mmCIF file of C-alpha atoms and ligand atoms in Angstrom:
data_model
loop_
_atom_site.group_PDB
_atom_site.id
_atom_site.type_symbol
_atom_site.label_atom_id
_atom_site.label_comp_id
_atom_site.label_asym_id
_atom_site.label_seq_id
_atom_site.Cartn_x
_atom_site.Cartn_y
_atom_site.Cartn_z
ATOM 1 C CA MET A 7 304.643 -105.805 150.381
ATOM 2 C CA THR A 8 301.873 -108.267 150.736
ATOM 3 C CA ASP A 9 300.360 -107.082 153.474
ATOM 4 C CA SER A 10 300.053 -102.918 151.903
ATOM 5 C CA LEU A 11 298.456 -105.227 148.447
ATOM 6 C CA SER A 12 295.847 -106.453 150.234
ATOM 7 C CA PRO A 13 292.581 -105.223 148.517
ATOM 8 C CA HIS A 14 290.576 -104.019 151.510
ATOM 9 C CA ARG A 15 292.473 -101.535 151.962
ATOM 10 C CA GLU A 16 291.169 -98.770 149.276
ATOM 11 C CA SER A 17 294.700 -97.991 148.823
ATOM 12 C CA LEU A 18 294.439 -99.227 145.412
ATOM 13 C CA LEU A 19 292.196 -99.319 142.412
ATOM 14 C CA ALA A 20 293.099 -100.345 139.267
ATOM 15 C CA CYS A 21 292.404 -98.496 136.657
ATOM 16 C CA PRO A 22 289.120 -99.817 135.248
ATOM 17 C CA ASP A 23 290.389 -99.513 130.737
ATOM 18 C CA CYS A 24 294.074 -100.503 131.560
ATOM 19 C CA ASP A 25 294.450 -101.906 134.623
ATOM 20 C CA LEU A 26 297.584 -100.708 135.741
ATOM 21 C CA LEU A 27 298.267 -100.304 138.896
ATOM 22 C CA LEU A 28 297.050 -96.930 141.073
ATOM 23 C CA ARG A 29 298.059 -96.207 144.236
ATOM 24 C CA VAL A 30 295.271 -93.825 145.620
ATOM 25 C CA ASP A 31 295.597 -93.531 149.075
ATOM 26 C CA ALA A 32 296.595 -90.200 149.435
ATOM 27 C CA VAL A 33 294.467 -89.072 146.743
ATOM 28 C CA PRO A 34 291.448 -87.776 149.089
ATOM 29 C CA LEU A 35 287.791 -88.882 147.860
ATOM 30 C CA ASP A 36 285.878 -86.314 146.381
ATOM 31 C CA ARG A 37 289.124 -85.465 144.074
ATOM 32 C CA GLU A 38 289.233 -86.853 140.312
ATOM 33 C CA CYS A 39 291.566 -89.085 139.468
ATOM 34 C CA HIS A 40 293.089 -90.293 136.062
ATOM 35 C CA CYS A 41 294.351 -92.892 135.091
ATOM 36 C CA PRO A 42 298.103 -91.922 134.271
ATOM 37 C CA ARG A 43 299.361 -94.423 131.620
ATOM 38 C CA CYS A 44 295.363 -94.377 129.569
ATOM 39 C CA ASP A 45 293.574 -91.275 130.971
ATOM 40 C CA ALA A 46 290.617 -93.460 132.252
ATOM 41 C CA LEU A 47 288.059 -91.801 134.511
ATOM 42 C CA VAL A 48 289.279 -93.931 138.220
ATOM 43 C CA GLN A 49 287.556 -91.947 140.862
ATOM 44 C CA ASP A 50 284.784 -89.245 140.022
ATOM 45 C CA GLY A 51 285.313 -86.551 141.861
ATOM 46 C CA GLY A 52 282.918 -83.796 143.415
ATOM 47 C CA HIS A 53 280.953 -84.121 146.000
ATOM 48 C CA TYR A 54 277.646 -86.591 146.272
ATOM 49 C CA ALA A 55 274.571 -84.535 146.038
ATOM 50 C CA ILE A 56 272.157 -86.833 147.178
ATOM 51 C CA ASP A 57 269.296 -84.691 147.645
ATOM 52 C CA LEU A 58 269.399 -83.167 144.281
ATOM 53 C CA HIS A 59 269.561 -87.223 142.902
ATOM 54 C CA LEU A 60 266.551 -88.110 145.024
ATOM 55 C CA ALA A 61 264.764 -84.240 144.233
ATOM 56 C CA ALA A 62 265.810 -85.121 140.246
ATOM 57 C CA ALA A 63 264.845 -88.638 140.206
ATOM 58 C CA PHE A 64 261.534 -87.707 142.401
ATOM 59 C CA SER A 65 260.455 -85.183 139.877
ATOM 60 C CA GLY A 66 261.572 -87.426 136.509
ATOM 61 C CA LEU A 67 259.297 -90.018 137.902
ATOM 62 C CA VAL A 68 255.707 -87.410 138.639
ATOM 63 C CA LEU A 69 256.711 -86.174 134.373
ATOM 64 C CA PHE A 70 257.000 -89.631 133.278
ATOM 65 C CA VAL A 71 253.743 -91.188 133.549
ATOM 66 C CA PRO A 72 252.014 -88.053 131.382
ATOM 67 C CA ALA A 73 255.564 -88.158 129.323
ATOM 68 C CA VAL A 74 255.236 -91.749 127.525
ATOM 69 C CA THR A 75 251.270 -91.184 126.473
ATOM 70 C CA ALA A 76 250.913 -87.597 126.103
ATOM 71 C CA PRO A 77 251.219 -87.000 122.659
ATOM 72 C CA VAL A 78 254.100 -85.772 121.479
ATOM 73 C CA LEU A 79 253.560 -84.813 117.955
ATOM 74 C CA ARG A 80 250.821 -83.264 115.631
ATOM 75 C CA PHE A 81 250.192 -83.847 111.908
ATOM 76 C CA THR A 82 247.505 -82.488 110.234
ATOM 77 C CA MET A 83 247.436 -82.521 106.438
ATOM 78 C CA VAL A 84 243.815 -81.527 104.474
ATOM 79 C CA GLY A 85 241.980 -82.576 106.880
ATOM 80 C CA GLN A 86 243.008 -84.544 108.509
ATOM 81 C CA TRP A 87 245.598 -85.620 111.701
ATOM 82 C CA GLY A 88 247.566 -87.613 113.350
ATOM 83 C CA SER A 89 248.990 -87.840 116.281
ATOM 84 C CA ASN A 90 252.019 -90.106 118.940
ATOM 85 C CA SER A 91 253.162 -90.605 121.874
ATOM 86 C CA LEU A 92 255.597 -92.458 123.198
ATOM 87 C CA LEU A 93 253.328 -95.877 124.111
ATOM 88 C CA GLY A 94 251.550 -94.981 120.585
ATOM 89 C CA GLY A 95 254.932 -95.782 119.000
ATOM 90 C CA VAL A 96 255.594 -98.665 120.705
ATOM 91 C CA TRP A 97 251.813 -100.475 120.597
ATOM 92 C CA HIS A 98 251.753 -98.984 116.643
ATOM 93 C CA LEU A 99 254.769 -100.754 115.083
ATOM 94 C CA TRP A 100 252.925 -103.872 117.912
ATOM 95 C CA THR A 101 250.103 -103.417 115.218
ATOM 96 C CA GLN A 102 252.221 -103.213 111.992
ATOM 97 C CA GLY A 103 253.939 -106.623 112.553
ATOM 98 C CA GLU A 104 257.233 -104.972 113.529
ATOM 99 C CA GLN A 105 256.750 -106.458 116.901
ATOM 100 C CA ILE A 106 260.920 -107.317 117.888
ATOM 101 C CA LEU A 107 261.387 -104.191 116.707
ATOM 102 C CA SER A 108 258.252 -102.180 118.531
ATOM 103 C CA LEU A 109 259.556 -104.904 122.025
ATOM 104 C CA LEU A 110 263.967 -103.174 120.711
ATOM 105 C CA VAL A 111 262.095 -99.108 121.084
ATOM 106 C CA LEU A 112 259.848 -99.544 123.232
ATOM 107 C CA LEU A 113 263.240 -100.786 125.615
ATOM 108 C CA CYS A 114 264.865 -97.652 125.149
ATOM 109 C CA SER A 115 262.231 -95.157 124.965
ATOM 110 C CA VAL A 116 260.603 -96.521 127.936
ATOM 111 C CA VAL A 117 260.990 -99.617 130.165
ATOM 112 C CA ALA A 118 265.430 -98.634 130.170
ATOM 113 C CA PRO A 119 264.715 -95.147 131.172
ATOM 114 C CA PHE A 120 261.599 -95.853 133.850
ATOM 115 C CA PHE A 121 263.186 -98.350 135.165
ATOM 116 C CA HIS A 122 266.616 -96.003 135.247
ATOM 117 C CA LEU A 123 264.999 -93.113 137.302
ATOM 118 C CA LEU A 124 262.743 -96.043 139.625
ATOM 119 C CA LEU A 125 266.990 -97.574 140.569
ATOM 120 C CA SER A 126 267.978 -94.067 140.998
ATOM 121 C CA PHE A 127 265.064 -93.050 143.568
ATOM 122 C CA GLY A 128 265.593 -96.168 145.767
ATOM 123 C CA ILE A 129 269.023 -95.912 145.919
ATOM 124 C CA ALA A 130 268.756 -92.506 146.608
ATOM 125 C CA LEU A 131 266.820 -92.516 148.858
ATOM 126 C CA THR A 132 267.659 -96.111 151.309
ATOM 127 C CA LEU A 133 271.293 -94.637 151.006
ATOM 128 C CA ARG A 134 269.643 -91.195 152.297
ATOM 129 C CA LEU A 135 268.140 -92.927 155.159
ATOM 130 C CA SER A 136 271.126 -94.906 156.197
ATOM 131 C CA ARG A 137 268.930 -98.192 155.160
ATOM 132 C CA LEU A 138 270.347 -99.877 152.704
ATOM 133 C CA PRO A 139 268.267 -103.342 150.970
ATOM 134 C CA ASN A 140 269.672 -106.144 151.590
ATOM 135 C CA ASN A 141 269.588 -106.257 147.758
ATOM 136 C CA PHE A 142 271.770 -103.364 147.098
ATOM 137 C CA PRO A 143 274.495 -104.461 144.823
ATOM 138 C CA ALA A 144 271.840 -105.968 142.957
ATOM 139 C CA TRP A 145 270.138 -102.449 142.756
ATOM 140 C CA LEU A 146 273.329 -100.769 141.332
ATOM 141 C CA LYS A 147 274.101 -102.918 139.086
ATOM 142 C CA TRP A 148 270.289 -103.446 137.161
ATOM 143 C CA HIS A 149 270.900 -98.629 138.109
ATOM 144 C CA ARG A 150 274.027 -99.306 135.722
ATOM 145 C CA HIS A 151 271.952 -101.780 132.970
ATOM 146 C CA MET A 152 269.369 -99.360 132.526
ATOM 147 C CA GLN A 153 271.462 -96.583 132.096
ATOM 148 C CA GLY A 154 272.762 -98.177 129.305
ATOM 149 C CA TRP A 155 270.064 -98.538 127.747
ATOM 150 C CA SER A 156 267.876 -95.721 129.071
ATOM 151 C CA MET A 157 268.316 -92.943 125.518
ATOM 152 C CA LEU A 158 265.619 -91.298 126.232
ATOM 153 C CA GLU A 159 268.272 -88.382 124.856
ATOM 154 C CA VAL A 160 268.338 -89.729 121.496
ATOM 155 C CA TYR A 161 264.301 -90.012 120.915
ATOM 156 C CA THR A 162 264.579 -86.036 121.971
ATOM 157 C CA LEU A 163 266.200 -86.200 118.387
ATOM 158 C CA GLY A 164 264.193 -88.518 116.525
ATOM 159 C CA ILE A 165 261.374 -86.026 117.629
ATOM 160 C CA ILE A 166 263.505 -83.248 116.119
ATOM 161 C CA VAL A 167 263.753 -84.759 113.069
ATOM 162 C CA ALA A 168 260.785 -86.153 112.641
ATOM 163 C CA TYR A 169 259.295 -82.115 113.240
ATOM 164 C CA VAL A 170 261.562 -80.925 110.737
ATOM 165 C CA LYS A 171 261.576 -83.899 108.647
ATOM 166 C CA MET A 172 256.839 -82.711 108.180
ATOM 167 C CA LEU A 173 257.256 -79.427 108.024
ATOM 168 C CA ASP A 174 257.391 -79.942 104.565
ATOM 169 C CA ASP A 175 253.572 -82.150 104.288
ATOM 170 C CA GLY A 176 252.167 -80.595 106.505
ATOM 171 C CA ASP A 177 251.135 -78.926 109.544
ATOM 172 C CA VAL A 178 253.555 -80.119 113.116
ATOM 173 C CA PHE A 179 252.533 -78.881 116.614
ATOM 174 C CA VAL A 180 254.851 -80.095 118.911
ATOM 175 C CA GLY A 181 251.619 -81.149 121.795
ATOM 176 C CA SER A 182 252.485 -81.847 125.329
ATOM 177 C CA GLY A 183 254.429 -84.663 125.936
ATOM 178 C CA THR A 184 257.246 -82.938 124.003
ATOM 179 C CA TYR A 185 258.002 -80.511 127.105
ATOM 180 C CA CYS A 186 257.835 -84.090 129.368
ATOM 181 C CA VAL A 187 259.789 -85.484 127.993
ATOM 182 C CA ALA A 188 262.052 -82.507 127.706
ATOM 183 C CA GLY A 189 261.641 -82.636 131.546
ATOM 184 C CA VAL A 190 261.890 -86.037 132.178
ATOM 185 C CA LEU A 191 265.805 -86.317 130.021
ATOM 186 C CA LEU A 192 266.438 -83.061 132.041
ATOM 187 C CA CYS A 193 265.840 -85.569 135.996
ATOM 188 C CA LEU A 194 267.970 -87.810 133.977
ATOM 189 C CA ILE A 195 270.301 -85.736 133.566
ATOM 190 C CA ILE A 196 270.597 -84.492 136.976
ATOM 191 C CA CYS A 197 270.448 -88.143 138.688
ATOM 192 C CA ASN A 198 273.646 -89.344 136.285
ATOM 193 C CA GLN A 199 275.719 -86.066 136.407
ATOM 194 C CA CYS A 200 274.880 -85.946 140.837
ATOM 195 C CA PHE A 201 274.953 -89.539 140.982
ATOM 196 C CA ARG A 202 278.359 -91.168 142.269
ATOM 197 C CA GLU A 203 278.143 -95.473 142.021
ATOM 198 C CA ASP A 204 281.409 -95.435 144.286
ATOM 199 C CA VAL A 205 280.488 -93.664 147.596
ATOM 200 C CA ALA A 206 276.966 -96.274 146.971
ATOM 201 C CA TRP A 207 279.508 -98.911 147.232
ATOM 202 C CA ARG A 208 281.502 -97.973 149.262
ATOM 203 C CA GLN A 209 278.217 -96.974 152.070
ATOM 204 C CA TRP A 210 276.973 -100.992 151.647
ATOM 205 C CA GLU A 211 280.251 -101.965 152.500
ATOM 206 C CA GLN A 212 281.088 -99.995 155.468
ATOM 207 C CA ARG A 213 277.072 -101.407 156.036
ATOM 208 C CA LYS A 214 277.961 -104.437 156.086
ATOM 209 C CA MET B 11 307.620 -100.458 134.304
ATOM 210 C CA SER B 12 304.749 -99.137 135.685
ATOM 211 C CA SER B 13 302.846 -102.939 137.057
ATOM 212 C CA ARG B 14 299.518 -103.863 136.132
ATOM 213 C CA ALA B 15 296.722 -105.635 138.980
ATOM 214 C CA PHE B 16 297.044 -109.240 136.635
ATOM 215 C CA ASP B 17 300.305 -109.625 138.297
ATOM 216 C CA LYS B 18 299.988 -108.783 141.674
ATOM 217 C CA GLY B 19 296.944 -110.689 141.530
ATOM 218 C CA LEU B 20 294.104 -108.113 141.969
ATOM 219 C CA ALA B 21 291.680 -108.335 139.794
ATOM 220 C CA ARG B 22 289.075 -105.104 139.490
ATOM 221 C CA CYS B 23 285.106 -106.652 139.593
ATOM 222 C CA PHE B 24 283.126 -105.587 136.528
ATOM 223 C CA SER B 25 279.806 -104.820 138.784
ATOM 224 C CA CYS B 26 281.156 -102.877 141.735
ATOM 225 C CA GLY B 27 285.247 -101.628 140.989
ATOM 226 C CA LYS B 28 286.494 -103.279 143.444
ATOM 227 C CA LEU B 29 289.784 -104.842 143.383
ATOM 228 C CA CYS B 30 289.915 -108.706 144.497
ATOM 229 C CA GLN B 31 292.556 -110.610 145.600
ATOM 230 C CA LEU B 32 292.820 -113.700 143.054
ATOM 231 C CA SER B 33 294.995 -116.711 142.450
ATOM 232 C CA VAL B 34 296.738 -116.731 138.398
ATOM 233 C CA GLN B 35 295.510 -119.954 138.075
ATOM 234 C CA GLN B 36 291.938 -119.861 139.328
ATOM 235 C CA HIS B 37 290.485 -117.515 136.522
ATOM 236 C CA GLN B 38 286.720 -117.615 137.395
ATOM 237 C CA ALA B 39 284.136 -119.475 140.198
ATOM 238 C CA SER B 40 285.282 -116.567 142.790
ATOM 239 C CA CYS B 41 283.152 -113.552 144.099
ATOM 240 C CA CYS B 42 283.786 -110.347 144.449
ATOM 241 C CA PRO B 43 283.245 -110.002 148.844
ATOM 242 C CA ARG B 44 281.425 -106.654 147.973
ATOM 243 C CA CYS B 45 278.508 -107.222 145.438
ATOM 244 C CA ASP B 46 279.138 -111.189 144.803
ATOM 245 C CA SER B 47 279.673 -110.710 141.294
ATOM 246 C CA PRO B 48 281.849 -112.860 139.777
ATOM 247 C CA VAL B 49 285.190 -111.953 139.096
ATOM 248 C CA SER B 50 287.671 -112.598 136.835
ATOM 249 C CA PHE B 51 291.213 -111.115 136.013
ATOM 250 C CA ARG B 52 289.749 -110.260 132.078
ATOM 251 C CA GLN B 53 285.934 -110.573 131.064
ATOM 252 C CA SER B 54 286.246 -114.132 129.847
ATOM 253 C CA ALA B 55 286.105 -115.296 127.011
ATOM 254 C CA SER B 56 285.830 -111.431 125.097
ATOM 255 C CA LEU B 57 287.121 -111.689 122.496
ATOM 256 C CA SER B 58 284.887 -114.596 120.987
ATOM 257 C CA TYR B 59 281.516 -113.020 122.008
ATOM 258 C CA SER B 60 283.100 -108.967 120.055
ATOM 259 C CA TRP B 61 284.376 -111.125 117.179
ATOM 260 C CA ALA B 62 281.353 -113.409 116.849
ATOM 261 C CA LEU B 63 278.898 -109.966 117.330
ATOM 262 C CA THR B 64 280.594 -107.971 114.980
ATOM 263 C CA LEU B 65 280.832 -109.986 111.970
ATOM 264 C CA ALA B 66 276.792 -110.610 112.760
ATOM 265 C CA ALA B 67 276.547 -106.726 112.629
ATOM 266 C CA LEU B 68 278.997 -106.775 109.611
ATOM 267 C CA ALA B 69 276.618 -109.625 107.398
ATOM 268 C CA LEU B 70 273.186 -107.829 108.658
ATOM 269 C CA LEU B 71 274.541 -104.482 107.527
ATOM 270 C CA VAL B 72 274.019 -105.440 104.044
ATOM 271 C CA PRO B 73 270.242 -105.939 104.112
ATOM 272 C CA ALA B 74 270.043 -102.041 106.746
ATOM 273 C CA ASN B 75 271.684 -100.476 103.797
ATOM 274 C CA MET B 76 269.834 -102.144 100.230
ATOM 275 C CA LEU B 77 266.808 -102.582 101.946
ATOM 276 C CA PRO B 78 263.766 -100.000 101.965
ATOM 277 C CA ILE B 79 263.609 -99.018 105.474
ATOM 278 C CA LEU B 80 260.368 -96.713 104.764
ATOM 279 C CA THR B 81 257.885 -95.890 103.110
ATOM 280 C CA VAL B 82 256.321 -92.912 101.884
ATOM 281 C CA VAL B 83 252.737 -93.274 100.989
ATOM 282 C CA SER B 84 250.854 -90.009 99.218
ATOM 283 C CA PHE B 85 247.029 -90.130 98.104
ATOM 284 C CA GLY B 86 248.375 -93.950 97.255
ATOM 285 C CA GLN B 87 251.693 -93.451 95.462
ATOM 286 C CA GLY B 88 255.611 -93.094 96.711
ATOM 287 C CA ASP B 89 258.674 -95.441 96.045
ATOM 288 C CA PRO B 90 260.433 -96.876 98.905
ATOM 289 C CA ASP B 91 263.627 -95.384 100.704
ATOM 290 C CA THR B 92 266.988 -96.652 101.819
ATOM 291 C CA ILE B 93 269.464 -95.476 103.903
ATOM 292 C CA MET B 94 270.691 -93.528 101.921
ATOM 293 C CA SER B 95 268.148 -93.013 99.448
ATOM 294 C CA GLY B 96 266.408 -90.929 102.174
ATOM 295 C CA VAL B 97 269.345 -89.038 103.148
ATOM 296 C CA ILE B 98 269.619 -87.594 99.985
ATOM 297 C CA LYS B 99 266.025 -86.662 99.262
ATOM 298 C CA LEU B 100 266.031 -84.905 103.079
ATOM 299 C CA TRP B 101 269.482 -83.398 101.235
ATOM 300 C CA GLU B 102 267.115 -81.964 97.632
ATOM 301 C CA ALA B 103 264.933 -81.393 99.956
ATOM 302 C CA GLU B 104 266.561 -77.956 101.799
ATOM 303 C CA LEU B 105 267.127 -80.054 105.111
ATOM 304 C CA GLN B 106 271.324 -80.040 105.023
ATOM 305 C CA ALA B 107 271.586 -79.816 108.548
ATOM 306 C CA ILE B 108 268.575 -83.120 109.236
ATOM 307 C CA ALA B 109 270.018 -84.986 106.070
ATOM 308 C CA ALA B 110 274.114 -84.366 108.047
ATOM 309 C CA VAL B 111 272.498 -85.853 111.101
ATOM 310 C CA VAL B 112 269.964 -88.629 109.498
ATOM 311 C CA PHE B 113 273.519 -89.802 107.928
ATOM 312 C CA ILE B 114 275.739 -89.336 110.933
ATOM 313 C CA ALA B 115 273.483 -91.658 112.811
ATOM 314 C CA SER B 116 271.986 -93.881 109.880
ATOM 315 C CA VAL B 117 275.593 -93.908 108.083
ATOM 316 C CA ALA B 118 278.915 -93.258 109.879
ATOM 317 C CA VAL B 119 278.240 -94.643 112.911
ATOM 318 C CA PRO B 120 277.320 -98.078 112.259
ATOM 319 C CA VAL B 121 280.227 -98.289 109.986
ATOM 320 C CA ALA B 122 282.847 -96.073 112.221
ATOM 321 C CA LYS B 123 282.296 -99.031 114.532
ATOM 322 C CA LEU B 124 282.193 -101.957 112.485
ATOM 323 C CA VAL B 125 286.063 -100.875 111.868
ATOM 324 C CA VAL B 126 286.825 -99.377 114.876
ATOM 325 C CA MET B 127 285.752 -102.669 116.321
ATOM 326 C CA LEU B 128 287.112 -104.628 113.479
ATOM 327 C CA LEU B 129 290.989 -102.357 113.843
ATOM 328 C CA LEU B 130 291.036 -102.837 117.670
ATOM 329 C CA MET B 131 290.400 -107.397 117.580
ATOM 330 C CA LEU B 132 292.987 -107.231 115.073
ATOM 331 C CA VAL B 133 295.381 -105.687 117.364
ATOM 332 C CA VAL B 134 294.753 -108.141 119.771
ATOM 333 C CA GLN B 135 294.521 -110.651 117.597
ATOM 334 C CA LEU B 136 297.382 -110.293 115.633
ATOM 335 C CA LYS B 137 299.393 -108.118 118.822
ATOM 336 C CA LEU B 138 299.966 -105.232 115.308
ATOM 337 C CA PRO B 139 302.441 -102.562 117.310
ATOM 338 C CA LEU B 140 299.584 -99.870 117.025
ATOM 339 C CA SER B 141 299.593 -96.859 119.785
ATOM 340 C CA LYS B 142 297.890 -97.981 122.213
ATOM 341 C CA GLU B 143 296.736 -94.465 124.287
ATOM 342 C CA GLN B 144 295.096 -93.788 120.267
ATOM 343 C CA CYS B 145 292.893 -97.292 120.861
ATOM 344 C CA THR B 146 292.234 -97.252 123.464
ATOM 345 C CA LEU B 147 290.642 -93.848 122.471
ATOM 346 C CA LEU B 148 288.342 -94.895 119.946
ATOM 347 C CA TYR B 149 286.930 -97.785 122.018
ATOM 348 C CA ARG B 150 285.575 -94.901 124.489
ATOM 349 C CA PHE B 151 284.651 -93.230 121.500
ATOM 350 C CA ILE B 152 282.848 -95.903 119.481
ATOM 351 C CA HIS B 153 281.246 -97.060 122.897
ATOM 352 C CA PHE B 154 279.618 -92.794 124.159
ATOM 353 C CA ILE B 155 278.327 -93.041 120.204
ATOM 354 C CA GLY B 156 277.125 -96.231 119.968
ATOM 355 C CA ARG B 157 273.695 -95.663 121.119
ATOM 356 C CA TRP B 158 272.996 -92.860 118.502
ATOM 357 C CA SER B 159 272.230 -94.965 116.146
ATOM 358 C CA MET B 160 268.679 -95.657 117.613
ATOM 359 C CA LEU B 161 267.830 -92.174 116.261
ATOM 360 C CA ASP B 162 266.528 -93.233 113.417
ATOM 361 C CA LEU B 163 264.596 -95.875 114.815
ATOM 362 C CA PHE B 164 262.924 -93.217 116.809
ATOM 363 C CA MET B 165 262.077 -91.820 113.795
ATOM 364 C CA ILE B 166 260.348 -94.243 112.519
ATOM 365 C CA SER B 167 258.186 -95.284 115.095
ATOM 366 C CA ILE B 168 257.631 -91.747 115.100
ATOM 367 C CA LEU B 169 256.824 -91.282 111.524
ATOM 368 C CA VAL B 170 254.400 -94.837 111.118
ATOM 369 C CA THR B 171 252.543 -93.542 114.243
ATOM 370 C CA VAL B 172 251.749 -89.792 113.403
ATOM 371 C CA VAL B 173 251.369 -89.864 109.396
ATOM 372 C CA HIS B 174 248.703 -92.352 109.473
ATOM 373 C CA MET B 175 245.705 -91.244 107.610
ATOM 374 C CA GLY B 176 243.965 -94.125 105.638
ATOM 375 C CA ASN B 177 244.643 -93.296 101.934
ATOM 376 C CA ILE B 178 246.409 -89.384 102.057
ATOM 377 C CA ALA B 179 249.714 -90.228 103.044
ATOM 378 C CA ASN B 180 250.727 -93.087 105.418
ATOM 379 C CA VAL B 181 254.413 -93.993 106.218
ATOM 380 C CA GLU B 182 255.254 -97.856 106.653
ATOM 381 C CA SER B 183 258.377 -98.935 107.883
ATOM 382 C CA GLY B 184 260.366 -101.421 105.500
ATOM 383 C CA PRO B 185 262.333 -104.571 106.331
ATOM 384 C CA ALA B 186 265.512 -102.985 106.813
ATOM 385 C CA ALA B 187 264.187 -101.518 109.823
ATOM 386 C CA LEU B 188 264.829 -105.046 111.955
ATOM 387 C CA ALA B 189 267.288 -104.971 109.703
ATOM 388 C CA PHE B 190 269.657 -101.668 111.237
ATOM 389 C CA GLY B 191 267.776 -102.182 114.745
ATOM 390 C CA ALA B 192 269.487 -105.298 115.076
ATOM 391 C CA VAL B 193 273.051 -103.624 113.888
ATOM 392 C CA VAL B 194 272.447 -100.798 117.219
ATOM 393 C CA VAL B 195 272.418 -103.809 119.325
ATOM 394 C CA LEU B 196 274.860 -106.411 118.307
ATOM 395 C CA THR B 197 277.233 -102.955 118.009
ATOM 396 C CA MET B 198 276.508 -101.865 121.056
ATOM 397 C CA LEU B 199 277.145 -105.592 122.602
ATOM 398 C CA ALA B 200 280.786 -105.889 121.116
ATOM 399 C CA ALA B 201 282.062 -102.797 122.177
ATOM 400 C CA ASP B 202 280.469 -104.046 126.221
ATOM 401 C CA TYR B 203 282.320 -106.984 125.215
ATOM 402 C CA PHE B 204 285.537 -105.890 124.065
ATOM 403 C CA ASP B 205 288.406 -105.990 127.305
ATOM 404 C CA PRO B 206 290.192 -102.926 126.887
ATOM 405 C CA ARG B 207 293.103 -104.457 128.939
ATOM 406 C CA LEU B 208 293.685 -107.092 126.370
ATOM 407 C CA LEU B 209 294.986 -104.094 123.981
ATOM 408 C CA TRP B 210 296.825 -102.954 127.029
ATOM 409 C CA ASP B 211 297.847 -106.442 128.460
ATOM 410 C CA LEU B 212 300.084 -106.547 124.616
ATOM 411 C CA GLU B 213 302.529 -103.920 126.366
ATOM 412 C CA HIS B 214 303.295 -106.572 128.861
ATOM 413 C CA GLU B 215 304.894 -110.029 126.256
HETATM 414 ZN ZN1 ZN C 28 294.598 -96.979 133.136
HETATM 415 ZN ZN1 ZN C 29 282.184 -105.957 142.800
#
């Protein structure tokens, strides 16, 4: 009994939400598996499309610089105009004396999405080449933190709301930055859909 | 009765999900063989952190809603808006859909998160006999919706930058923006610190 419960065998998993011990040796590694008690996702399903992950992360990184620097919205009112970009908005908040707020917006709209993409790229590339660096576990941990704080989808909704809000008072134009943000967002969504963290951890374990 | 990993002396690693053998006495100080993170049976001091963060967020919710969050100055005139008065103005300007989105993100979500966090913590603290399935669903729900509260702050950062035209029109952020940002971050952290397994542990007592 104790032998079969040895944690070195992947025959057992614990539910992350209710700690139920699950025997999974009969479940194939690519089959989605839910906790019978609380329905938490215990094992992700499907096959890890590593090339798609790599391509999406790379495209996201290429689009990233225009996405944060190009104008997102442009507003004209009686001959005057103003525009914003992701970084411009952060900088403006900073100069207005809202330093803490500007750092928070910077983290969620620029820093976290960037590192999310960069780490995705690094993880997919090293897995693809089967040459995992020694700090690969740290990459995976930071990847997860960055995933939690990357809120580009919320920012995109913010662009839409701001656009509709300003329509009443003047002319609003959608800048090229918006299209780049949408592109980066799409890449981030593809990355999240493709990535299988458990596969990455298993690869790391086997390499050791 | 179904068995917990805890009963077998197995702890799930928070970082990589690996099951690690721990003796019941040794609550911490052990590291995951796969990723070298510290491993413990439950998120340590989960409830204390969640209480502290939730109560701090609850206190900051008051200035976040009472103080002005945004001031639109147009041709030298303008009055400051709180979160709620901004929503009402949008509604009166026939922008009901946007008003609803802003209301959900800035009012309903933070309040719902705090209410659910308080409920979950009370369930664990007072061992209330509520359905654990439903509590877990609520927990997942607030985890999922928490990030959408940032909407208002992103909108503010866009508006203050775009509408910045000297004396014709200007949008300025108010003191409530910082308080609101703190509420969003604190509630997100509170939900992260809360360990849902504490709910299910009640079933094993
Ligand atoms: Zn479960
Ligand atoms: Zn681990």
